[in-house]
Amino acid sequence: MRKLMILFLLPLMAGTCKDYQPCVYSDVTFINESADTVIYAYKYTKNGRCYLDGWKIAPQEEYRTNPPICKEEIDDNTKVLEIFVADPALFINHNMVHCDSVLQKYPLLKHYNLSENELRAVDFKLRYK
């Protein structure tokens, strides 16, 4: 019975891939090479609106993440990782805005929107300077 339950749960654990495509989890390292602490943030959607939520990364510190990259997206230029870098003094977590205005409404220092190919080209390391 336990094996049967695991078999049914595997597709649910596959991440956010469409049509239950298996995902590859690649470590992506964000390196804050600047002299300032920054916010490393992701975009979330709730009730048709979006907000950013993130973590403080001190100078010379790293943050490792492993976003799912669906097999159908490998070797494709489809954007698979979107990261926002913000100034902690100006950043407001969970500030709900229209999804198409996130870049205008949040005071951002940098915006990354990368494909798997672009991540591979930088050896899965994002260096913020």
PDB file of C-alpha atoms in Angstrom:
ATOM      1  CA  MET A   1       0.000   0.000   0.000  1.00  0.00           C
ATOM      2  CA  ARG A   2       2.839   2.392   0.877  1.00  0.00           C
ATOM      3  CA  LYS A   3       4.447   1.847  -2.554  1.00  0.00           C
ATOM      4  CA  LEU A   4       1.121   2.565  -4.243  1.00  0.00           C
ATOM      5  CA  MET A   5       0.747   5.842  -2.312  1.00  0.00           C
ATOM      6  CA  ILE A   6       4.266   6.919  -3.280  1.00  0.00           C
ATOM      7  CA  LEU A   7       3.515   6.126  -6.917  1.00  0.00           C
ATOM      8  CA  PHE A   8       0.484   8.433  -6.837  1.00  0.00           C
ATOM      9  CA  LEU A   9       2.320  11.209  -4.977  1.00  0.00           C
ATOM     10  CA  LEU A  10       5.336  11.367  -7.313  1.00  0.00           C
ATOM     11  CA  PRO A  11       3.604  13.487  -9.981  1.00  0.00           C
ATOM     12  CA  LEU A  12       2.470  15.927  -7.288  1.00  0.00           C
ATOM     13  CA  MET A  13       6.031  16.282  -6.031  1.00  0.00           C
ATOM     14  CA  ALA A  14       7.357  17.109  -9.515  1.00  0.00           C
ATOM     15  CA  GLY A  15       7.261  20.850  -8.856  1.00  0.00           C
ATOM     16  CA  THR A  16       5.623  23.422 -11.055  1.00  0.00           C
ATOM     17  CA  CYS A  17       6.143  21.739 -14.417  1.00  0.00           C
ATOM     18  CA  LYS A  18       3.299  21.548 -16.903  1.00  0.00           C
ATOM     19  CA  ASP A  19       1.538  18.253 -17.544  1.00  0.00           C
ATOM     20  CA  TYR A  20       3.579  16.537 -14.839  1.00  0.00           C
ATOM     21  CA  GLN A  21       6.816  16.795 -16.829  1.00  0.00           C
ATOM     22  CA  PRO A  22       9.761  15.703 -14.690  1.00  0.00           C
ATOM     23  CA  CYS A  23      11.875  18.592 -13.423  1.00  0.00           C
ATOM     24  CA  VAL A  24      15.588  19.000 -13.077  1.00  0.00           C
ATOM     25  CA  TYR A  25      16.697  20.921 -10.007  1.00  0.00           C
ATOM     26  CA  SER A  26      19.863  22.899 -10.655  1.00  0.00           C
ATOM     27  CA  ASP A  27      21.539  24.834  -7.890  1.00  0.00           C
ATOM     28  CA  VAL A  28      21.742  28.518  -8.732  1.00  0.00           C
ATOM     29  CA  THR A  29      24.032  30.627  -6.558  1.00  0.00           C
ATOM     30  CA  PHE A  30      23.397  34.335  -6.078  1.00  0.00           C
ATOM     31  CA  ILE A  31      26.568  36.113  -4.938  1.00  0.00           C
ATOM     32  CA  ASN A  32      26.316  39.616  -3.512  1.00  0.00           C
ATOM     33  CA  GLU A  33      29.629  41.158  -4.594  1.00  0.00           C
ATOM     34  CA  SER A  34      28.475  44.683  -3.770  1.00  0.00           C
ATOM     35  CA  ALA A  35      29.408  46.645  -0.642  1.00  0.00           C
ATOM     36  CA  ASP A  36      25.753  46.809   0.463  1.00  0.00           C
ATOM     37  CA  THR A  37      23.192  44.398   1.883  1.00  0.00           C
ATOM     38  CA  VAL A  38      20.485  43.687  -0.704  1.00  0.00           C
ATOM     39  CA  ILE A  39      17.155  41.915  -0.864  1.00  0.00           C
ATOM     40  CA  TYR A  40      17.024  38.810  -3.076  1.00  0.00           C
ATOM     41  CA  ALA A  41      13.342  38.399  -3.986  1.00  0.00           C
ATOM     42  CA  TYR A  42      10.898  36.272  -5.946  1.00  0.00           C
ATOM     43  CA  LYS A  43       7.532  37.299  -7.417  1.00  0.00           C
ATOM     44  CA  TYR A  44       4.407  35.649  -6.047  1.00  0.00           C
ATOM     45  CA  THR A  45       0.842  35.877  -7.361  1.00  0.00           C
ATOM     46  CA  LYS A  46      -2.251  36.052  -5.178  1.00  0.00           C
ATOM     47  CA  ASN A  47      -5.802  36.806  -6.310  1.00  0.00           C
ATOM     48  CA  GLY A  48      -4.652  38.192  -9.660  1.00  0.00           C
ATOM     49  CA  ARG A  49      -2.147  40.583  -8.103  1.00  0.00           C
ATOM     50  CA  CYS A  50       1.564  40.166  -7.449  1.00  0.00           C
ATOM     51  CA  TYR A  51       4.018  40.895  -4.672  1.00  0.00           C
ATOM     52  CA  LEU A  52       7.702  40.379  -4.008  1.00  0.00           C
ATOM     53  CA  ASP A  53       9.087  38.535  -1.016  1.00  0.00           C
ATOM     54  CA  GLY A  54      12.737  38.012  -0.267  1.00  0.00           C
ATOM     55  CA  TRP A  55      15.734  37.669   1.984  1.00  0.00           C
ATOM     56  CA  LYS A  56      18.529  39.980   3.022  1.00  0.00           C
ATOM     57  CA  ILE A  57      21.907  39.025   1.589  1.00  0.00           C
ATOM     58  CA  ALA A  58      24.898  40.767   3.210  1.00  0.00           C
ATOM     59  CA  PRO A  59      27.968  41.855   1.229  1.00  0.00           C
ATOM     60  CA  GLN A  60      30.083  38.939   0.013  1.00  0.00           C
ATOM     61  CA  GLU A  61      27.417  36.410   1.068  1.00  0.00           C
ATOM     62  CA  GLU A  62      25.789  33.795  -1.157  1.00  0.00           C
ATOM     63  CA  TYR A  63      22.285  32.423  -1.449  1.00  0.00           C
ATOM     64  CA  ARG A  64      21.685  29.052  -3.097  1.00  0.00           C
ATOM     65  CA  THR A  65      18.402  28.095  -4.662  1.00  0.00           C
ATOM     66  CA  ASN A  66      17.292  25.243  -6.876  1.00  0.00           C
ATOM     67  CA  PRO A  67      14.468  26.302  -9.181  1.00  0.00           C
ATOM     68  CA  PRO A  68      12.768  23.522 -11.123  1.00  0.00           C
ATOM     69  CA  ILE A  69      13.638  23.447 -14.806  1.00  0.00           C
ATOM     70  CA  CYS A  70      11.231  21.231 -16.736  1.00  0.00           C
ATOM     71  CA  LYS A  71      12.728  18.726 -19.148  1.00  0.00           C
ATOM     72  CA  GLU A  72      10.834  20.276 -22.040  1.00  0.00           C
ATOM     73  CA  GLU A  73      12.543  23.589 -21.238  1.00  0.00           C
ATOM     74  CA  ILE A  74      16.114  22.276 -21.159  1.00  0.00           C
ATOM     75  CA  ASP A  75      18.217  23.689 -24.014  1.00  0.00           C
ATOM     76  CA  ASP A  76      15.463  26.173 -24.671  1.00  0.00           C
ATOM     77  CA  ASN A  77      15.475  29.932 -24.259  1.00  0.00           C
ATOM     78  CA  THR A  78      12.270  29.902 -22.209  1.00  0.00           C
ATOM     79  CA  LYS A  79      12.701  32.054 -19.112  1.00  0.00           C
ATOM     80  CA  VAL A  80      12.847  29.779 -16.063  1.00  0.00           C
ATOM     81  CA  LEU A  81      14.190  31.994 -13.257  1.00  0.00           C
ATOM     82  CA  GLU A  82      13.073  35.516 -12.382  1.00  0.00           C
ATOM     83  CA  ILE A  83      14.905  37.257  -9.532  1.00  0.00           C
ATOM     84  CA  PHE A  84      14.552  40.797  -8.209  1.00  0.00           C
ATOM     85  CA  VAL A  85      17.282  42.630  -6.275  1.00  0.00           C
ATOM     86  CA  ALA A  86      16.177  45.533  -4.084  1.00  0.00           C
ATOM     87  CA  ASP A  87      17.491  47.998  -1.525  1.00  0.00           C
ATOM     88  CA  PRO A  88      16.374  46.862   1.980  1.00  0.00           C
ATOM     89  CA  ALA A  89      15.752  50.492   3.018  1.00  0.00           C
ATOM     90  CA  LEU A  90      13.121  50.918   0.280  1.00  0.00           C
ATOM     91  CA  PHE A  91      11.753  47.376  -0.025  1.00  0.00           C
ATOM     92  CA  ILE A  92       8.288  46.537   1.306  1.00  0.00           C
ATOM     93  CA  ASN A  93       7.509  42.804   1.484  1.00  0.00           C
ATOM     94  CA  HIS A  94       4.102  41.785   0.174  1.00  0.00           C
ATOM     95  CA  ASN A  95       3.258  45.160  -1.406  1.00  0.00           C
ATOM     96  CA  MET A  96       0.410  44.004  -3.688  1.00  0.00           C
ATOM     97  CA  VAL A  97       0.512  45.522  -7.190  1.00  0.00           C
ATOM     98  CA  HIS A  98      -0.792  44.667 -10.637  1.00  0.00           C
ATOM     99  CA  CYS A  99       1.437  41.913 -12.025  1.00  0.00           C
ATOM    100  CA  ASP A 100       2.344  43.884 -15.136  1.00  0.00           C
ATOM    101  CA  SER A 101       3.605  46.811 -13.020  1.00  0.00           C
ATOM    102  CA  VAL A 102       5.977  45.040 -10.600  1.00  0.00           C
ATOM    103  CA  LEU A 103       9.043  46.524 -12.297  1.00  0.00           C
ATOM    104  CA  GLN A 104       7.605  50.042 -12.046  1.00  0.00           C
ATOM    105  CA  LYS A 105       6.073  49.871  -8.544  1.00  0.00           C
ATOM    106  CA  TYR A 106       8.981  48.277  -6.678  1.00  0.00           C
ATOM    107  CA  PRO A 107      12.241  50.252  -6.435  1.00  0.00           C
ATOM    108  CA  LEU A 108      14.644  47.665  -7.855  1.00  0.00           C
ATOM    109  CA  LEU A 109      18.405  47.607  -8.158  1.00  0.00           C
ATOM    110  CA  LYS A 110      18.475  44.719 -10.661  1.00  0.00           C
ATOM    111  CA  HIS A 111      16.065  42.373 -12.417  1.00  0.00           C
ATOM    112  CA  TYR A 112      17.123  38.953 -13.684  1.00  0.00           C
ATOM    113  CA  ASN A 113      14.873  36.984 -16.028  1.00  0.00           C
ATOM    114  CA  LEU A 114      16.964  34.090 -17.262  1.00  0.00           C
ATOM    115  CA  SER A 115      16.590  31.002 -19.390  1.00  0.00           C
ATOM    116  CA  GLU A 116      18.252  27.697 -18.631  1.00  0.00           C
ATOM    117  CA  ASN A 117      20.757  28.440 -21.417  1.00  0.00           C
ATOM    118  CA  GLU A 118      21.581  31.836 -19.879  1.00  0.00           C
ATOM    119  CA  LEU A 119      22.048  30.211 -16.457  1.00  0.00           C
ATOM    120  CA  ARG A 120      24.342  27.607 -17.953  1.00  0.00           C
ATOM    121  CA  ALA A 121      26.375  30.371 -19.667  1.00  0.00           C
ATOM    122  CA  VAL A 122      27.130  31.952 -16.262  1.00  0.00           C
ATOM    123  CA  ASP A 123      27.764  28.532 -14.677  1.00  0.00           C
ATOM    124  CA  PHE A 124      24.547  28.865 -12.611  1.00  0.00           C
ATOM    125  CA  LYS A 125      26.086  31.788 -10.670  1.00  0.00           C
ATOM    126  CA  LEU A 126      24.504  35.238 -10.526  1.00  0.00           C
ATOM    127  CA  ARG A 127      27.033  37.842  -9.441  1.00  0.00           C
ATOM    128  CA  TYR A 128      25.493  41.095  -8.239  1.00  0.00           C
ATOM    129  CA  LYS A 129      28.035  43.961  -8.180  1.00  0.00           C
TER     130      LYS A 129
END
